[in-house]
Amino acid sequence: MGLLVEEAVKKGMEAFKEQSRETAQTVIDGDDMINNMEDELCDQCAILLAKEQPVASDLRHILAAIKIITQLERIGDHGVHFAKKAILLEGETYIKPIVDLPRMEEIGRKMLIDSLNAYVERDSEAAEEIASRDRMIDDLYMQVVREVLTYIMADSTKISQGVELLTMARYMERFGDHVKNICEWVIFSERGEHADL
Amino acid sequence: MSIMIEVKNLDLHYGDFKALHGINMEIEENQVTALIGPSGCGKSTFIRTINRMNDLIDSVKIDGEILYGGENIYDQRYDVIELRKRIGMVFQKPNPFPMSIYDNIAYGPRIHGKKNKAELDILVEKSLHHAALWEEVKDRIQSPALGLSGGQQQRLCLARTLAVEPDVVLMDEPTSALDPVSTAKIEDLVHDLKKDYTIVIVTHNMQQAGRISDKTAFFLNGYIEEFGTTDQIFFNPVSSKTEAYISGKFG
Ligand SMILES: Nc1ncnc2c1ncn2[C@@H]1O[C@H](COP(=O)(O)OP(=O)(O)OP(=O)(O)O)[C@@H](O)[C@H]1O
Ligand SMILES: [Mg+2]
């Protein structure tokens, strides 16, 4: 599921950057699979709980899995959001070069992969480090917001696209938060405490 | 929460073999305390020290103290009969006396001087109610206790223990010989009884300990490896040995 979600985010951003309707459509179509997988994994966790009746760290590991699955599904939705924006803005010339958004996506995606590894390795220190990278995404978010505002204040014909770009930046920022939540569940799994990263 | 029993630096030897090492434990009033741990770790030995059942074994030597009502029960002058009245015990195998259901329950109170028939009738009924057995036996109260099913016999033994109106009920694996339905009945009872009694229970069933107890002590090789709230022990134990044991990874 992690791989599918990672792919959705990556392709969604690619579609946006290159304004490719085709790529966008594959992301949108792929979302069903991610949603089904969420249900399936949830059932598997339930069966494990019922049959194995785990306690202590085993129990926490499964609870964390259930919470992480939800985060993954939401990240997958962001991939779809990117793809939909790509279709919406198809053929328009972007008011600014699309550089920071892919940069945010890249950082977020690396965080995502690393956070899932940290879950498997039960490595809460890694999770703390990964979550700290969210700061970079937040900084880029503020930068994009400032830049877009400057553009649309200078030229009111650019307002509607500007708003879409702001929305995209907001999705990216949320993406980072979801990964941070995953990191918090990794810490919960290992230490049994709720961290606020 | 007030402390009902305080165990201080308790050591127990069977001859040269040291079965309990420096046990310290506070048992709280109106709480269920579960004792868990692998076979042979000293759970039964420990629970028997609480009402001096080990006195019956010649080779036993005990050091340290157990304070109950502010007094050390191992004090020379302590009244053991009175102690066993106030701290009752239910064993692993139901052991009703070969007499009627009624007489089984009236046995204890009679020994302690209750002879009045009307009073005994009330006490017998109340105890059977308390042990959730009344409905099943009210029409055959004079028939032999040995004619009851295993689960009913175990509840009878519980009723017999309750009939002398103790403060504390000790239970050593009370459900290990019972089917799931009888087990669930005993577990429900434990839950209800803690309003009026303080309960200490030995169990090999981890889910049972988790379900019914407030505090859990994990015994290992005659030591207390970890003692804490049941929530903490089952959700986030400190000791890796506790974790391995409750997760079924050794023992
Ligand atoms: N009467 C006795 N004489 C000598 N040694 C004894 C006696 N009773 C128990 N022991 C020993 O003391 C240790 C603790 O026994 P105990 O019966 O308390 O264990 P337990 O934790 O209740 O085990 P189980 O879960 O199998 O009931 C064991 O090594 C046992 O062999
Ligand atoms: Mg035993």
GROMACS .gro file of N, CA and C in nm, chain A residues 72-177:
model
  318
   72LEU      N    1  -0.218   0.678   0.513
   72LEU     CA    2  -0.176   0.645   0.376
   72LEU      C    3  -0.290   0.670   0.278
   73GLU      N    4  -0.408   0.631   0.319
   73GLU     CA    5  -0.523   0.650   0.230
   73GLU      C    6  -0.542   0.799   0.202
   74ARG      N    7  -0.523   0.880   0.304
   74ARG     CA    8  -0.539   1.026   0.284
   74ARG      C    9  -0.430   1.082   0.195
   75ILE      N   10  -0.311   1.031   0.210
   75ILE     CA   11  -0.202   1.077   0.123
   75ILE      C   12  -0.235   1.040  -0.021
   76GLY      N   13  -0.288   0.918  -0.038
   76GLY     CA   14  -0.331   0.875  -0.172
   76GLY      C   15  -0.431   0.974  -0.231
   77ASP      N   16  -0.524   1.020  -0.145
   77ASP     CA   17  -0.623   1.119  -0.192
   77ASP      C   18  -0.555   1.246  -0.240
   78HIS      N   19  -0.446   1.284  -0.174
   78HIS     CA   20  -0.374   1.404  -0.219
   78HIS      C   21  -0.318   1.383  -0.358
   79GLY      N   22  -0.269   1.262  -0.387
   79GLY     CA   23  -0.222   1.229  -0.522
   79GLY      C   24  -0.333   1.257  -0.623
   80VAL      N   25  -0.454   1.214  -0.586
   80VAL     CA   26  -0.570   1.237  -0.674
   80VAL      C   27  -0.598   1.387  -0.689
   81HIS      N   28  -0.588   1.459  -0.577
   81HIS     CA   29  -0.607   1.604  -0.584
   81HIS      C   30  -0.510   1.669  -0.682
   82PHE      N   31  -0.383   1.628  -0.674
   82PHE     CA   32  -0.284   1.685  -0.767
   82PHE      C   33  -0.328   1.658  -0.910
   83ALA      N   34  -0.367   1.531  -0.932
   83ALA     CA   35  -0.404   1.490  -1.068
   83ALA      C   36  -0.523   1.571  -1.119
   84LYS      N   37  -0.619   1.596  -1.032
   84LYS     CA   38  -0.738   1.671  -1.074
   84LYS      C   39  -0.702   1.815  -1.109
   85LYS      N   40  -0.611   1.871  -1.031
   85LYS     CA   41  -0.565   2.008  -1.062
   85LYS      C   42  -0.495   2.008  -1.197
   86ALA      N   43  -0.419   1.902  -1.226
   86ALA     CA   44  -0.349   1.893  -1.354
   86ALA      C   45  -0.449   1.901  -1.468
   87ILE      N   46  -0.559   1.828  -1.454
   87ILE     CA   47  -0.662   1.828  -1.559
   87ILE      C   48  -0.730   1.965  -1.568
   88LEU      N   49  -0.757   2.024  -1.449
   88LEU     CA   50  -0.822   2.154  -1.444
   88LEU      C   51  -0.742   2.263  -1.515
   89LEU      N   52  -0.611   2.258  -1.494
   89LEU     CA   53  -0.526   2.365  -1.549
   89LEU      C   54  -0.462   2.326  -1.682
   90GLU      N   55  -0.513   2.219  -1.743
   90GLU     CA   56  -0.455   2.170  -1.868
   90GLU      C   57  -0.451   2.281  -1.974
   91GLY      N   58  -0.335   2.295  -2.036
   91GLY     CA   59  -0.323   2.392  -2.144
   91GLY      C   60  -0.293   2.534  -2.100
   92GLU      N   61  -0.310   2.565  -1.972
   92GLU     CA   62  -0.278   2.701  -1.924
   92GLU      C   63  -0.127   2.715  -1.907
   93THR      N   64  -0.079   2.835  -1.929
   93THR     CA   65   0.061   2.860  -1.899
   93THR      C   66   0.070   2.896  -1.752
   94TYR      N   67   0.156   2.826  -1.681
   94TYR     CA   68   0.167   2.856  -1.538
   94TYR      C   69   0.226   2.995  -1.517
   95ILE      N   70   0.174   3.064  -1.416
   95ILE     CA   71   0.218   3.201  -1.393
   95ILE      C   72   0.357   3.207  -1.334
   96LYS      N   73   0.404   3.093  -1.286
   96LYS     CA   74   0.543   3.088  -1.236
   96LYS      C   75   0.596   2.949  -1.264
   97PRO      N   76   0.728   2.936  -1.273
   97PRO     CA   77   0.783   2.803  -1.298
   97PRO      C   78   0.746   2.708  -1.183
   98ILE      N   79   0.705   2.587  -1.216
   98ILE     CA   80   0.665   2.491  -1.113
   98ILE      C   81   0.790   2.420  -1.062
   99VAL      N   82   0.849   2.481  -0.959
   99VAL     CA   83   0.974   2.427  -0.905
   99VAL      C   84   0.958   2.388  -0.757
  100ASP      N   85   0.897   2.478  -0.681
  100ASP     CA   86   0.887   2.454  -0.537
  100ASP      C   87   0.789   2.341  -0.504
  101LEU      N   88   0.678   2.335  -0.578
  101LEU     CA   89   0.581   2.228  -0.548
  101LEU      C   90   0.643   2.089  -0.566
  102PRO      N   91   0.710   2.063  -0.680
  102PRO     CA   92   0.777   1.933  -0.693
  102PRO      C   93   0.883   1.911  -0.585
  103ARG      N   94   0.947   2.018  -0.544
  103ARG     CA   95   1.049   2.009  -0.438
  103ARG      C   96   0.982   1.961  -0.308
  104MET      N   97   0.866   2.021  -0.278
  104MET     CA   98   0.792   1.980  -0.157
  104MET      C   99   0.752   1.834  -0.167
  105GLU      N  100   0.705   1.799  -0.286
  105GLU     CA  101   0.657   1.661  -0.307
  105GLU      C  102   0.772   1.563  -0.289
  106GLU      N  103   0.890   1.602  -0.339
  106GLU     CA  104   1.006   1.514  -0.330
  106GLU      C  105   1.046   1.491  -0.184
  107ILE      N  106   1.051   1.601  -0.110
  107ILE     CA  107   1.087   1.589   0.033
  107ILE      C  108   0.982   1.502   0.105
  108GLY      N  109   0.856   1.531   0.077
  108GLY     CA  110   0.748   1.457   0.143
  108GLY      C  111   0.752   1.309   0.109
  109ARG      N  112   0.779   1.281  -0.015
  109ARG     CA  113   0.778   1.141  -0.058
  109ARG      C  114   0.894   1.064   0.005
  110LYS      N  115   1.010   1.130   0.014
  110LYS     CA  116   1.124   1.066   0.081
  110LYS      C  117   1.090   1.041   0.229
  111MET      N  118   1.024   1.139   0.290
  111MET     CA  119   0.981   1.122   0.430
  111MET      C  120   0.887   1.003   0.443
  112LEU      N  121   0.796   0.992   0.345
  112LEU     CA  122   0.698   0.883   0.349
  112LEU      C  123   0.767   0.746   0.346
  113ILE      N  124   0.858   0.731   0.249
  113ILE     CA  125   0.928   0.602   0.236
  113ILE      C  126   1.005   0.573   0.365
  114ASP      N  127   1.076   0.674   0.415
  114ASP     CA  128   1.157   0.653   0.535
  114ASP      C  129   1.070   0.622   0.657
  115SER      N  130   0.953   0.687   0.664
  115SER     CA  131   0.868   0.665   0.782
  115SER      C  132   0.813   0.522   0.782
  116LEU      N  133   0.784   0.469   0.664
  116LEU     CA  134   0.733   0.331   0.659
  116LEU      C  135   0.845   0.232   0.694
  117ASN      N  136   0.967   0.264   0.652
  117ASN     CA  137   1.080   0.181   0.695
  117ASN      C  138   1.096   0.186   0.846
  118ALA      N  139   1.082   0.307   0.901
  118ALA     CA  140   1.097   0.323   1.046
  118ALA      C  141   0.991   0.240   1.119
  119TYR      N  142   0.871   0.234   1.060
  119TYR     CA  143   0.764   0.151   1.121
  119TYR      C  144   0.807   0.004   1.124
  120VAL      N  145   0.854  -0.043   1.010
  120VAL     CA  146   0.894  -0.183   1.002
  120VAL      C  147   1.011  -0.212   1.096
  121GLU      N  148   1.106  -0.120   1.100
  121GLU     CA  149   1.224  -0.139   1.186
  121GLU      C  150   1.195  -0.106   1.332
  122ARG      N  151   1.077  -0.055   1.360
  122ARG     CA  152   1.041  -0.008   1.495
  122ARG      C  153   1.146   0.090   1.547
  123ASP      N  154   1.181   0.185   1.462
  123ASP     CA  155   1.289   0.278   1.493
  123ASP      C  156   1.232   0.417   1.523
  124SER      N  157   1.211   0.444   1.652
  124SER     CA  158   1.145   0.570   1.687
  124SER      C  159   1.238   0.690   1.674
  125GLU      N  160   1.369   0.667   1.686
  125GLU     CA  161   1.461   0.780   1.668
  125GLU      C  162   1.459   0.828   1.523
  126ALA      N  163   1.459   0.731   1.432
  126ALA     CA  164   1.450   0.768   1.290
  126ALA      C  165   1.321   0.845   1.268
  127ALA      N  166   1.212   0.799   1.330
  127ALA     CA  167   1.083   0.867   1.312
  127ALA      C  168   1.091   1.013   1.354
  128GLU      N  169   1.160   1.039   1.464
  128GLU     CA  170   1.174   1.178   1.510
  128GLU      C  171   1.250   1.262   1.407
  129GLU      N  172   1.355   1.203   1.354
  129GLU     CA  173   1.436   1.276   1.254
  129GLU      C  174   1.352   1.304   1.129
  130ILE      N  175   1.280   1.202   1.084
  130ILE     CA  176   1.199   1.216   0.962
  130ILE      C  177   1.094   1.328   0.981
  131ALA      N  178   1.030   1.325   1.096
  131ALA     CA  179   0.925   1.424   1.122
  131ALA      C  180   0.983   1.565   1.121
  132SER      N  181   1.109   1.577   1.166
  132SER     CA  182   1.168   1.711   1.174
  132SER      C  183   1.187   1.772   1.034
  133ARG      N  184   1.191   1.686   0.932
  133ARG     CA  185   1.207   1.739   0.795
  133ARG      C  186   1.081   1.813   0.747
  134ASP      N  187   0.972   1.793   0.816
  134ASP     CA  188   0.847   1.859   0.776
  134ASP      C  189   0.863   2.010   0.779
  135ARG      N  190   0.956   2.057   0.862
  135ARG     CA  191   0.987   2.200   0.869
  135ARG      C  192   1.020   2.256   0.731
  136MET      N  193   1.097   2.178   0.652
  136MET     CA  194   1.136   2.223   0.518
  136MET      C  195   1.014   2.243   0.429
  137ILE      N  196   0.920   2.148   0.441
  137ILE     CA  197   0.797   2.159   0.361
  137ILE      C  198   0.719   2.283   0.403
  138ASP      N  199   0.710   2.305   0.534
  138ASP     CA  200   0.638   2.423   0.583
  138ASP      C  201   0.702   2.552   0.531
  139ASP      N  202   0.835   2.556   0.533
  139ASP     CA  203   0.904   2.676   0.484
  139ASP      C  204   0.875   2.700   0.337
  140LEU      N  205   0.881   2.592   0.258
  140LEU     CA  206   0.853   2.604   0.115
  140LEU      C  207   0.709   2.650   0.093
  141TYR      N  208   0.620   2.600   0.177
  141TYR     CA  209   0.479   2.638   0.167
  141TYR      C  210   0.465   2.789   0.182
  142MET      N  211   0.527   2.844   0.286
  142MET     CA  212   0.520   2.989   0.309
  142MET      C  213   0.579   3.065   0.190
  143GLN      N  214   0.687   3.009   0.137
  143GLN     CA  215   0.753   3.075   0.024
  143GLN      C  216   0.661   3.079  -0.099
  144VAL      N  217   0.597   2.965  -0.128
  144VAL     CA  218   0.506   2.959  -0.242
  144VAL      C  219   0.391   3.058  -0.222
  145VAL      N  220   0.335   3.059  -0.101
  145VAL     CA  221   0.223   3.148  -0.073
  145VAL      C  222   0.264   3.293  -0.101
  146ARG      N  223   0.379   3.333  -0.048
  146ARG     CA  224   0.425   3.472  -0.069
  146ARG      C  225   0.441   3.503  -0.218
  147GLU      N  226   0.506   3.409  -0.287
  147GLU     CA  227   0.533   3.432  -0.429
  147GLU      C  228   0.404   3.446  -0.510
  148VAL      N  229   0.313   3.350  -0.488
  148VAL     CA  230   0.188   3.353  -0.566
  148VAL      C  231   0.111   3.481  -0.536
  149LEU      N  232   0.109   3.520  -0.408
  149LEU     CA  233   0.038   3.643  -0.372
  149LEU      C  234   0.098   3.763  -0.446
  150THR      N  235   0.229   3.766  -0.455
  150THR     CA  236   0.294   3.876  -0.527
  150THR      C  237   0.247   3.880  -0.673
  151TYR      N  238   0.244   3.761  -0.736
  151TYR     CA  239   0.201   3.755  -0.875
  151TYR      C  240   0.058   3.803  -0.893
  152ILE      N  241  -0.031   3.752  -0.809
  152ILE     CA  242  -0.172   3.787  -0.834
  152ILE      C  243  -0.205   3.929  -0.793
  153MET      N  244  -0.126   3.983  -0.701
  153MET     CA  245  -0.151   4.124  -0.667
  153MET      C  246  -0.108   4.213  -0.781
  154ALA      N  247  -0.006   4.169  -0.856
  154ALA     CA  248   0.043   4.249  -0.968
  154ALA      C  249  -0.050   4.237  -1.090
  155ASP      N  250  -0.118   4.123  -1.102
  155ASP     CA  251  -0.198   4.101  -1.223
  155ASP      C  252  -0.324   4.022  -1.187
  156SER      N  253  -0.438   4.094  -1.185
  156SER     CA  254  -0.561   4.031  -1.135
  156SER      C  255  -0.615   3.924  -1.228
  157THR      N  256  -0.570   3.918  -1.353
  157THR     CA  257  -0.615   3.810  -1.443
  157THR      C  258  -0.557   3.676  -1.398
  158LYS      N  259  -0.458   3.681  -1.310
  158LYS     CA  260  -0.394   3.556  -1.267
  158LYS      C  261  -0.452   3.500  -1.137
  159ILE      N  262  -0.557   3.567  -1.089
  159ILE     CA  263  -0.611   3.526  -0.959
  159ILE      C  264  -0.657   3.380  -0.958
  160SER      N  265  -0.735   3.340  -1.061
  160SER     CA  266  -0.794   3.206  -1.050
  160SER      C  267  -0.687   3.098  -1.051
  161GLN      N  268  -0.586   3.112  -1.139
  161GLN     CA  269  -0.479   3.012  -1.136
  161GLN      C  270  -0.399   3.021  -1.007
  162GLY      N  271  -0.381   3.144  -0.962
  162GLY     CA  272  -0.308   3.164  -0.836
  162GLY      C  273  -0.373   3.088  -0.722
  163VAL      N  274  -0.506   3.095  -0.716
  163VAL     CA  275  -0.578   3.025  -0.609
  163VAL      C  276  -0.554   2.874  -0.619
  164GLU      N  277  -0.557   2.823  -0.744
  164GLU     CA  278  -0.532   2.678  -0.761
  164GLU      C  279  -0.392   2.641  -0.712
  165LEU      N  280  -0.295   2.725  -0.744
  165LEU     CA  281  -0.158   2.697  -0.701
  165LEU      C  282  -0.148   2.699  -0.548
  166LEU      N  283  -0.221   2.794  -0.488
  166LEU     CA  284  -0.220   2.800  -0.341
  166LEU      C  285  -0.280   2.672  -0.282
  167THR      N  286  -0.387   2.627  -0.347
  167THR     CA  287  -0.450   2.504  -0.300
  167THR      C  288  -0.353   2.387  -0.311
  168MET      N  289  -0.283   2.380  -0.423
  168MET     CA  290  -0.183   2.274  -0.441
  168MET      C  291  -0.080   2.279  -0.329
  169ALA      N  292  -0.032   2.399  -0.301
  169ALA     CA  293   0.070   2.414  -0.197
  169ALA      C  294   0.015   2.365  -0.062
  170ARG      N  295  -0.112   2.393  -0.042
  170ARG     CA  296  -0.178   2.353   0.082
  170ARG      C  297  -0.185   2.199   0.092
  171TYR      N  298  -0.219   2.133  -0.021
  171TYR     CA  299  -0.218   1.986  -0.023
  171TYR      C  300  -0.081   1.932   0.017
  172MET      N  301   0.021   1.996  -0.039
  172MET     CA  302   0.158   1.952  -0.010
  172MET      C  303   0.189   1.963   0.138
  173GLU      N  304   0.144   2.075   0.192
  173GLU     CA  305   0.172   2.099   0.333
  173GLU      C  306   0.101   1.994   0.418
  174ARG      N  307  -0.022   1.959   0.378
  174ARG     CA  308  -0.099   1.855   0.449
  174ARG      C  309  -0.030   1.720   0.435
  175PHE      N  310   0.021   1.694   0.316
  175PHE     CA  311   0.093   1.569   0.289
  175PHE      C  312   0.204   1.551   0.394
  176GLY      N  313   0.281   1.658   0.413
  176GLY     CA  314   0.388   1.654   0.514
  176GLY      C  315   0.332   1.622   0.653
  177ASP      N  316   0.219   1.682   0.685
  177ASP     CA  317   0.158   1.657   0.817
  177ASP      C  318   0.115   1.511   0.833
   0.00000   0.00000   0.00000
